[in-house]
């Protein structure tokens, strides 16, 4: 009697194809949320604002954390058709640059009566602030009372990365103000670079990294250092006596093919006194509204040191030039001379895109390489699993049935879970 065996190999291959196709469809499926928010602020603040809005409007909101400069590069790469509805947080200079590039849409009807002049425009609106500071241990704070003393101290430092962080861009702007020009600030920034033990992707990270002992001092906005202090860390907030800058954290609406009315309502609520007060209560961020106590204008007035960068829109015109010079002469020298920077035209809207393309390529190359390696690894694993299943069914069909569900389990894990795991391991939330 002849026993007919089922075509094992085709069945195993079909199962793998179905699992892979299902995972791909889930990965490519659009967000079911009513609003998708890219967050360049402290994650806890973005989450609190989103949850409060959800509870009071029954509008679902998804939040993705992306550092400021990386978010700006991502918006530039989409050419005005972003997948995000709202850009929440990050220094206003980055939002002003995005506005200059035509990446934001104007919003009408927003109550700006409490906002100081220069802290909003037709497309972006400030809703929190912070003052650039040195966050140090008590012992280190005795040595670092100014930028110059910070370099002379030779202390190990945590500094945010200008290629991804808006905080770092503010720091570059302060040095340009101190020395009078971009070329003149480069020797100081090279000396500072020699002390850096870690460049953090986000400006919110240095205070916590100092808290856990990665370095003795870090550069960040004062609100993040004060937040660590509230959590019990023994840190000191130092305002450099030779001058500092400040952040006006902004919110804006990226251009996209499908513009949602809920995005305008969400922005209006964030900018309101109620929204600013909530952000302040979550992470101690300083409100912008003059109607709220301890606002940014009051804090700046109380400082007895030089303050640079009073107008975010003016600072935004220098931003790409400063980051490009830092990248060329400090982070990855490529033979760019001070004369080449000095002789370059004053940046304006027409000159910003070319520099942003350069930054975008920096992010794009590693992303392509990483994606290619992951694809090859996934393909190899799929081939090995398929071969193992086929051989097991061929030689031990009954026993192998026990292991098949375990083998297929990774393919049944929702992509969102895999993505969240990768982000916890340090992968960026979105790659261009």
CSV table of C-alpha atoms in Angstrom, one decimal:
chain,number,residue,atom,x,y,z
A,1,UNK,CA,0.0,0.0,0.0
A,2,UNK,CA,1.4,3.4,-1.0
A,3,UNK,CA,1.3,6.2,1.5
A,4,UNK,CA,0.9,9.7,0.0
A,5,UNK,CA,2.9,12.3,1.8
A,6,UNK,CA,1.8,15.9,1.6
A,7,UNK,CA,4.1,18.3,-0.2
A,8,UNK,CA,5.9,19.4,2.9
A,9,UNK,CA,8.4,22.0,1.5
A,10,UNK,CA,5.8,24.0,-0.4
A,11,UNK,CA,3.5,24.1,2.7
A,12,UNK,CA,6.3,25.3,4.9
A,13,UNK,CA,7.3,27.9,2.4
A,14,UNK,CA,3.7,29.1,2.1
A,15,UNK,CA,3.4,29.4,5.9
A,16,UNK,CA,6.5,31.6,6.0
A,17,UNK,CA,5.4,33.8,3.1
A,18,UNK,CA,2.0,34.3,4.7
A,19,UNK,CA,3.6,35.3,8.0
A,20,UNK,CA,6.0,37.7,6.4
A,21,UNK,CA,3.3,39.2,4.2
A,22,UNK,CA,1.0,39.7,7.2
A,23,UNK,CA,3.8,41.4,9.2
A,24,UNK,CA,4.6,43.7,6.2
A,25,UNK,CA,1.0,44.7,5.9
A,26,UNK,CA,0.9,45.5,9.6
A,27,UNK,CA,4.1,47.5,9.3
A,28,UNK,CA,2.9,49.6,6.4
A,29,UNK,CA,-0.6,50.2,7.8
A,30,UNK,CA,-1.2,53.8,8.6
A,31,UNK,CA,-1.6,54.9,12.2
A,32,UNK,CA,-5.2,54.5,13.4
A,33,UNK,CA,-4.8,57.5,15.7
A,34,UNK,CA,-6.6,60.8,14.8
A,35,UNK,CA,-3.3,62.7,15.3
A,36,UNK,CA,0.3,61.7,14.9
A,37,UNK,CA,2.6,64.0,16.9
A,38,UNK,CA,6.4,64.1,16.6
A,39,UNK,CA,7.8,65.1,20.0
A,40,UNK,CA,11.1,67.0,20.3
A,41,UNK,CA,10.4,67.8,24.0
A,42,UNK,CA,10.7,65.7,27.1
A,43,UNK,CA,8.7,62.6,26.4
A,44,UNK,CA,6.7,62.9,29.7
A,45,UNK,CA,5.5,66.4,28.7
A,46,UNK,CA,4.4,65.3,25.2
A,47,UNK,CA,2.6,62.2,26.7
A,48,UNK,CA,0.9,64.3,29.3
A,49,UNK,CA,-0.3,66.9,26.8
A,50,UNK,CA,-1.5,64.2,24.5
A,51,UNK,CA,-3.3,62.2,27.2
A,52,UNK,CA,-5.1,65.3,28.5
A,53,UNK,CA,-6.2,66.3,25.0
A,54,UNK,CA,-7.5,62.7,24.4
A,55,UNK,CA,-9.5,62.7,27.6
A,56,UNK,CA,-11.2,66.0,27.0
A,57,UNK,CA,-11.8,65.7,23.2
A,58,UNK,CA,-12.0,61.9,22.6
A,59,UNK,CA,-9.4,62.4,19.9
A,60,UNK,CA,-6.8,59.6,19.8
A,61,UNK,CA,-3.1,60.9,19.7
A,62,UNK,CA,0.0,58.9,19.0
A,63,UNK,CA,3.4,60.4,20.0
A,64,UNK,CA,6.8,59.6,18.6
A,65,UNK,CA,9.9,61.0,20.3
A,66,UNK,CA,12.5,62.4,17.8
A,67,UNK,CA,15.3,64.9,18.6
A,68,UNK,CA,14.9,68.4,17.2
A,69,UNK,CA,17.5,68.5,14.4
A,70,UNK,CA,16.6,64.9,13.3
A,71,UNK,CA,12.9,65.9,13.2
A,72,UNK,CA,13.8,69.0,11.0
A,73,UNK,CA,15.9,66.8,8.6
A,74,UNK,CA,13.0,64.4,8.4
A,75,UNK,CA,10.5,67.1,7.6
A,76,UNK,CA,12.9,68.5,4.9
A,77,UNK,CA,13.1,65.1,3.3
A,78,UNK,CA,9.3,64.8,3.0
A,79,UNK,CA,9.2,68.0,0.9
A,80,UNK,CA,6.0,69.3,2.6
A,81,UNK,CA,4.1,66.0,2.8
A,82,UNK,CA,4.8,64.8,6.3
A,83,UNK,CA,3.2,61.9,8.0
A,84,UNK,CA,3.1,64.0,11.2
A,85,UNK,CA,0.2,66.3,12.1
A,86,UNK,CA,2.0,68.2,14.9
A,87,UNK,CA,5.6,69.0,15.7
A,88,UNK,CA,5.6,69.4,19.5
A,89,UNK,CA,8.7,71.0,21.2
A,90,UNK,CA,12.2,71.8,20.3
A,91,UNK,CA,13.8,75.3,20.1
A,92,UNK,CA,11.9,77.8,18.0
A,93,UNK,CA,14.9,78.3,15.8
A,94,UNK,CA,14.3,74.9,14.2
A,95,UNK,CA,10.7,75.6,13.7
A,96,UNK,CA,11.6,79.0,12.2
A,97,UNK,CA,14.0,77.3,9.8
A,98,UNK,CA,11.2,74.8,8.8
A,99,UNK,CA,8.9,77.8,8.2
A,100,UNK,CA,11.6,79.4,6.0
A,101,UNK,CA,11.8,76.2,4.0
A,102,UNK,CA,8.1,76.1,3.5
A,103,UNK,CA,7.6,72.9,5.6
A,104,UNK,CA,5.0,74.4,8.0
A,105,UNK,CA,1.5,75.6,7.4
A,106,UNK,CA,0.2,78.9,8.8
A,107,UNK,CA,-2.4,78.7,11.6
A,108,UNK,CA,-5.0,81.4,12.2
A,109,UNK,CA,-7.1,82.1,15.3
A,110,UNK,CA,-4.5,81.2,18.0
A,111,UNK,CA,-4.6,83.4,21.1
A,112,UNK,CA,-1.2,84.9,21.4
A,113,UNK,CA,-2.1,87.8,23.7
A,114,UNK,CA,0.0,86.3,26.5
A,115,UNK,CA,3.1,85.6,24.3
A,116,UNK,CA,6.0,88.1,24.1
A,117,UNK,CA,7.0,89.5,20.8
A,118,UNK,CA,9.4,87.3,18.8
A,119,UNK,CA,8.1,84.2,20.6
A,120,UNK,CA,5.7,83.3,17.9
A,121,UNK,CA,5.1,83.6,14.1
A,122,UNK,CA,2.3,82.8,11.7
A,123,UNK,CA,3.3,79.1,11.7
A,124,UNK,CA,5.0,78.3,15.0
A,125,UNK,CA,4.1,79.3,18.6
A,126,UNK,CA,6.2,79.2,21.8
A,127,UNK,CA,4.8,77.4,24.8
A,128,UNK,CA,7.7,76.7,27.2
A,129,UNK,CA,11.2,77.9,27.7
A,130,UNK,CA,14.5,77.1,29.4
A,131,UNK,CA,17.9,78.8,29.9
A,132,UNK,CA,21.1,77.1,28.7
A,133,UNK,CA,23.2,76.0,31.7
A,134,UNK,CA,26.0,73.7,32.9
A,135,UNK,CA,24.5,70.9,35.0
A,136,UNK,CA,27.3,69.7,37.3
A,137,UNK,CA,28.0,67.8,40.5
A,138,UNK,CA,28.6,69.9,43.6
A,139,UNK,CA,32.4,69.3,43.4
A,140,UNK,CA,32.6,70.2,39.7
A,141,UNK,CA,30.4,73.2,40.0
A,142,UNK,CA,33.2,74.9,42.0
A,143,UNK,CA,35.4,74.8,38.9
A,144,UNK,CA,32.9,75.7,36.2
A,145,UNK,CA,31.5,79.2,36.7
A,146,UNK,CA,31.9,80.1,33.0
A,147,UNK,CA,32.4,78.7,29.6
A,148,UNK,CA,36.1,79.4,29.7
A,149,UNK,CA,36.6,77.9,33.1
A,150,UNK,CA,34.7,74.8,31.8
A,151,UNK,CA,37.4,74.3,29.2
A,152,UNK,CA,40.2,75.0,31.6
A,153,UNK,CA,38.8,72.4,34.1
A,154,UNK,CA,39.4,69.5,31.7
A,155,UNK,CA,36.4,67.8,33.3
A,156,UNK,CA,34.7,64.9,31.4
A,157,UNK,CA,31.5,66.3,29.8
A,158,UNK,CA,28.2,65.2,28.3
A,159,UNK,CA,27.3,67.4,25.4
A,160,UNK,CA,24.3,67.1,23.1
A,161,UNK,CA,25.0,66.5,19.4
A,162,UNK,CA,24.4,69.5,17.1
A,163,UNK,CA,23.5,67.1,14.3
A,164,UNK,CA,20.4,65.9,16.2
A,165,UNK,CA,19.8,68.2,19.1
A,166,UNK,CA,18.3,71.7,19.2
A,167,UNK,CA,19.9,72.3,22.6
A,168,UNK,CA,23.3,71.9,21.0
A,169,UNK,CA,22.4,74.3,18.3
A,170,UNK,CA,21.5,76.9,21.0
A,171,UNK,CA,24.9,76.2,22.5
A,172,UNK,CA,26.6,76.9,19.2
A,173,UNK,CA,24.7,80.1,18.8
A,174,UNK,CA,25.9,81.3,22.3
A,175,UNK,CA,29.5,80.7,21.3
A,176,UNK,CA,29.0,82.7,18.1
A,177,UNK,CA,27.6,85.5,20.1
A,178,UNK,CA,30.4,85.4,22.6
A,179,UNK,CA,33.2,85.4,20.0
A,180,UNK,CA,31.5,87.6,17.4
A,181,UNK,CA,31.5,85.1,14.5
A,182,UNK,CA,31.4,81.4,13.6
A,183,UNK,CA,35.1,81.1,12.7
A,184,UNK,CA,36.2,82.7,15.9
A,185,UNK,CA,34.2,80.2,18.0
A,186,UNK,CA,35.8,77.1,16.5
A,187,UNK,CA,38.9,77.0,18.7
A,188,UNK,CA,36.8,77.0,21.8
A,189,UNK,CA,34.5,74.3,20.4
A,190,UNK,CA,37.5,72.2,19.5
A,191,UNK,CA,38.8,72.5,23.1
A,192,UNK,CA,35.3,71.6,24.4
A,193,UNK,CA,35.2,68.6,22.1
A,194,UNK,CA,38.4,67.2,23.6
A,195,UNK,CA,36.6,66.9,27.0
A,196,UNK,CA,33.4,65.2,25.7
A,197,UNK,CA,33.0,61.6,26.7
A,198,UNK,CA,29.5,61.2,25.1
A,199,UNK,CA,27.5,63.2,22.6
A,200,UNK,CA,23.9,62.6,23.4
A,201,UNK,CA,21.2,62.6,20.7
A,202,UNK,CA,18.9,64.7,22.7
A,203,UNK,CA,19.5,67.8,24.9
A,204,UNK,CA,17.3,66.4,27.6
A,205,UNK,CA,19.7,63.5,28.3
A,206,UNK,CA,22.9,65.2,29.7
A,207,UNK,CA,21.4,66.0,33.2
A,208,UNK,CA,20.4,62.3,33.7
A,209,UNK,CA,23.8,61.0,32.4
A,210,UNK,CA,25.6,63.3,34.9
A,211,UNK,CA,23.2,62.0,37.7
A,212,UNK,CA,24.2,58.4,37.0
A,213,UNK,CA,27.9,59.2,37.0
A,214,UNK,CA,28.8,59.1,33.3
A,215,UNK,CA,30.5,62.5,33.6
A,216,UNK,CA,30.9,65.3,36.1
A,217,UNK,CA,29.1,68.0,34.1
A,218,UNK,CA,26.8,68.3,31.1
A,219,UNK,CA,25.4,71.1,28.9
A,220,UNK,CA,21.6,71.3,29.0
A,221,UNK,CA,18.7,73.6,29.7
A,222,UNK,CA,18.2,74.5,33.3
A,223,UNK,CA,14.8,72.9,33.5
A,224,UNK,CA,16.2,69.4,32.9
A,225,UNK,CA,18.9,69.8,35.5
A,226,UNK,CA,16.3,71.1,38.0
A,227,UNK,CA,14.0,68.1,37.2
A,228,UNK,CA,16.8,65.7,38.2
A,229,UNK,CA,17.3,67.7,41.4
A,230,UNK,CA,13.6,67.3,42.2
A,231,UNK,CA,14.1,63.6,41.8
A,232,UNK,CA,16.8,63.6,44.4
A,233,UNK,CA,20.0,64.1,42.4
A,234,UNK,CA,22.8,66.2,44.0
A,235,UNK,CA,23.4,68.5,41.0
A,236,UNK,CA,24.0,72.2,40.7
A,237,UNK,CA,22.7,74.4,37.9
A,238,UNK,CA,25.4,76.8,36.7
A,239,UNK,CA,24.6,79.8,34.5
A,240,UNK,CA,28.0,80.7,32.8
A,241,UNK,CA,29.1,84.2,33.8
A,242,UNK,CA,30.4,85.0,30.4
A,243,UNK,CA,27.0,84.6,28.8
A,244,UNK,CA,24.3,82.1,28.0
A,245,UNK,CA,21.3,81.6,25.7
A,246,UNK,CA,17.8,80.4,26.1
A,247,UNK,CA,15.2,78.2,24.4
A,248,UNK,CA,11.7,79.1,23.3
A,249,UNK,CA,10.2,75.7,22.8
A,250,UNK,CA,7.6,75.8,20.0
A,251,UNK,CA,4.8,73.8,18.5
A,252,UNK,CA,3.9,73.9,14.8
A,253,UNK,CA,1.9,72.0,12.1
A,254,UNK,CA,4.0,70.3,9.3
A,255,UNK,CA,2.5,70.5,5.9
A,256,UNK,CA,0.9,67.3,4.7
A,257,UNK,CA,-1.5,66.2,2.0
A,258,UNK,CA,-4.3,65.5,4.5
A,259,UNK,CA,-4.6,68.4,6.9
A,260,UNK,CA,-6.7,67.6,10.0
A,261,UNK,CA,-8.7,70.2,11.9
A,262,UNK,CA,-7.9,68.4,15.1
A,263,UNK,CA,-4.3,69.4,14.7
A,264,UNK,CA,-5.1,73.1,14.9
A,265,UNK,CA,-7.3,72.5,18.0
A,266,UNK,CA,-4.5,70.6,19.6
A,267,UNK,CA,-2.0,73.3,18.9
A,268,UNK,CA,-4.3,76.0,20.2
A,269,UNK,CA,-4.7,74.1,23.5
A,270,UNK,CA,-1.0,73.5,23.9
A,271,UNK,CA,-0.3,77.3,23.5
A,272,UNK,CA,-3.1,78.2,25.9
A,273,UNK,CA,-2.2,79.1,29.5
A,274,UNK,CA,-3.8,75.8,30.6
A,275,UNK,CA,-1.5,73.8,28.3
A,276,UNK,CA,1.6,75.7,29.3
A,277,UNK,CA,0.7,75.3,33.0
A,278,UNK,CA,0.3,71.5,32.5
A,279,UNK,CA,3.7,71.3,30.7
A,280,UNK,CA,5.3,73.3,33.6
A,281,UNK,CA,3.8,71.0,36.2
A,282,UNK,CA,5.1,67.8,34.6
A,283,UNK,CA,8.7,68.6,34.0
A,284,UNK,CA,9.2,72.0,35.6
A,285,UNK,CA,9.5,73.7,32.2
A,286,UNK,CA,9.2,77.5,32.3
A,287,UNK,CA,6.0,78.9,30.7
A,288,UNK,CA,6.1,81.6,28.0
A,289,UNK,CA,2.9,83.3,28.8
A,290,UNK,CA,3.3,86.6,30.7
A,291,UNK,CA,0.1,85.8,32.5
A,292,UNK,CA,1.7,82.8,34.3
A,293,UNK,CA,4.0,83.1,37.3
A,294,UNK,CA,7.8,82.5,37.0
A,295,UNK,CA,7.6,82.8,33.2
A,296,UNK,CA,10.7,82.9,30.9
A,297,UNK,CA,10.7,86.7,30.6
A,298,UNK,CA,10.9,87.1,34.4
A,299,UNK,CA,13.7,84.6,34.6
A,300,UNK,CA,15.8,86.2,31.9
A,301,UNK,CA,15.4,89.6,33.5
A,302,UNK,CA,16.6,88.2,36.8
A,303,UNK,CA,19.9,87.0,35.2
A,304,UNK,CA,22.9,89.3,35.7
A,305,UNK,CA,24.9,87.9,32.8
A,306,UNK,CA,24.9,88.5,29.0
A,307,UNK,CA,22.1,86.7,27.1
A,308,UNK,CA,22.5,85.9,23.4
A,309,UNK,CA,19.9,85.0,20.8
A,310,UNK,CA,16.9,87.2,21.7
A,311,UNK,CA,15.1,86.6,18.5
A,312,UNK,CA,14.6,83.0,17.4
A,313,UNK,CA,13.9,83.9,13.7
A,314,UNK,CA,17.2,85.7,13.4
A,315,UNK,CA,19.0,82.9,15.1
A,316,UNK,CA,17.5,80.4,12.8
A,317,UNK,CA,19.3,82.0,9.8
A,318,UNK,CA,22.6,81.2,11.4
A,319,UNK,CA,21.7,77.7,12.5
A,320,UNK,CA,22.8,75.8,9.5
A,321,UNK,CA,26.0,77.7,9.1
A,322,UNK,CA,27.0,77.1,12.7
A,323,UNK,CA,26.1,73.4,12.5
A,324,UNK,CA,28.0,73.0,9.2
A,325,UNK,CA,31.1,74.7,10.5
A,326,UNK,CA,31.0,72.6,13.7
A,327,UNK,CA,30.7,69.4,11.7
A,328,UNK,CA,33.5,70.3,9.3
A,329,UNK,CA,36.0,71.7,11.8
A,330,UNK,CA,35.2,69.9,15.1
A,331,UNK,CA,33.3,66.7,14.7
A,332,UNK,CA,34.6,65.4,11.3
A,333,UNK,CA,37.2,67.7,9.9
A,334,UNK,CA,37.4,67.7,6.1
A,335,UNK,CA,39.8,70.5,5.4
A,336,UNK,CA,37.3,73.3,5.6
A,337,UNK,CA,39.2,76.5,6.4
A,338,UNK,CA,38.0,79.5,8.4
A,339,UNK,CA,38.4,81.7,5.2
A,340,UNK,CA,35.9,79.4,3.4
A,341,UNK,CA,33.3,80.0,6.2
A,342,UNK,CA,34.1,83.8,6.5
A,343,UNK,CA,33.7,84.3,2.8
A,344,UNK,CA,30.4,82.4,2.6
A,345,UNK,CA,27.3,84.6,2.1
A,346,UNK,CA,25.1,85.4,5.0
A,347,UNK,CA,22.6,82.5,5.2
A,348,UNK,CA,19.0,83.1,4.2
A,349,UNK,CA,16.1,81.0,3.1
A,350,UNK,CA,17.8,80.4,-0.3
A,351,UNK,CA,20.9,79.0,1.3
A,352,UNK,CA,19.5,76.9,4.0
A,353,UNK,CA,18.2,73.9,2.0
A,354,UNK,CA,21.6,73.0,0.6
A,355,UNK,CA,23.1,72.6,4.1
A,356,UNK,CA,20.0,70.7,5.3
A,357,UNK,CA,20.5,68.3,2.4
A,358,UNK,CA,24.0,67.6,3.7
A,359,UNK,CA,22.7,66.9,7.2
A,360,UNK,CA,20.0,64.7,5.7
A,361,UNK,CA,22.6,62.6,3.9
A,362,UNK,CA,24.5,62.1,7.1
A,363,UNK,CA,21.3,60.4,8.5
A,364,UNK,CA,20.4,58.7,5.3
A,365,UNK,CA,23.6,56.7,4.7
A,366,UNK,CA,23.7,54.8,8.0
A,367,UNK,CA,20.0,54.2,7.8
A,368,UNK,CA,20.3,52.6,4.4
A,369,UNK,CA,23.2,50.5,5.6
A,370,UNK,CA,21.4,49.5,8.7
A,371,UNK,CA,18.2,48.6,6.8
A,372,UNK,CA,20.2,46.5,4.3
A,373,UNK,CA,21.9,44.5,7.0
A,374,UNK,CA,18.7,43.9,8.9
A,375,UNK,CA,17.0,42.8,5.6
A,376,UNK,CA,19.8,40.4,4.9
A,377,UNK,CA,19.8,39.0,8.4
A,378,UNK,CA,16.0,38.6,8.3
A,379,UNK,CA,16.2,36.8,5.0
A,380,UNK,CA,18.9,34.4,6.2
A,381,UNK,CA,16.9,33.6,9.3
A,382,UNK,CA,13.8,33.0,7.3
A,383,UNK,CA,15.7,30.6,5.0
A,384,UNK,CA,17.2,28.7,8.0
A,385,UNK,CA,13.8,28.4,9.7
A,386,UNK,CA,12.1,27.2,6.5
A,387,UNK,CA,14.8,24.6,5.9
A,388,UNK,CA,14.6,23.4,9.5
A,389,UNK,CA,10.8,23.1,9.3
A,390,UNK,CA,11.0,21.2,6.0
A,391,UNK,CA,13.6,18.7,7.2
A,392,UNK,CA,11.8,18.2,10.5
A,393,UNK,CA,8.5,17.4,8.8
A,394,UNK,CA,10.3,15.2,6.3
A,395,UNK,CA,12.0,13.0,8.9
A,396,UNK,CA,10.0,13.3,12.1
A,397,UNK,CA,6.6,14.7,11.1
A,398,UNK,CA,4.8,14.0,14.4
A,399,UNK,CA,7.4,15.2,16.8
A,400,UNK,CA,8.2,18.3,14.8
A,401,UNK,CA,4.6,19.6,15.1
A,402,UNK,CA,5.4,20.5,18.7
A,403,UNK,CA,8.2,22.9,17.7
A,404,UNK,CA,6.6,24.5,14.7
A,405,UNK,CA,4.5,27.0,16.7
A,406,UNK,CA,7.6,28.1,18.6
A,407,UNK,CA,9.6,28.5,15.4
A,408,UNK,CA,6.8,30.7,13.8
A,409,UNK,CA,6.3,32.7,17.0
A,410,UNK,CA,8.7,35.6,16.1
A,411,UNK,CA,6.8,36.2,12.9
A,412,UNK,CA,3.5,36.6,14.8
A,413,UNK,CA,4.9,39.3,17.1
A,414,UNK,CA,3.3,42.7,16.1
A,415,UNK,CA,5.7,45.0,14.4
A,416,UNK,CA,4.9,47.8,16.9
A,417,UNK,CA,6.2,45.6,19.7
A,418,UNK,CA,9.4,44.9,17.7
A,419,UNK,CA,9.9,48.6,17.0
A,420,UNK,CA,9.4,49.6,20.6
A,421,UNK,CA,12.0,47.0,21.7
A,422,UNK,CA,14.5,48.3,19.1
A,423,UNK,CA,13.9,51.9,20.4
A,424,UNK,CA,14.5,50.7,24.0
A,425,UNK,CA,17.8,49.2,22.8
A,426,UNK,CA,18.8,52.6,21.3
A,427,UNK,CA,17.5,52.6,17.7
A,428,UNK,CA,16.0,55.9,16.5
A,429,UNK,CA,12.3,56.0,16.4
A,430,UNK,CA,12.2,57.2,12.8
A,431,UNK,CA,14.9,57.0,10.2
A,432,UNK,CA,15.0,59.0,7.0
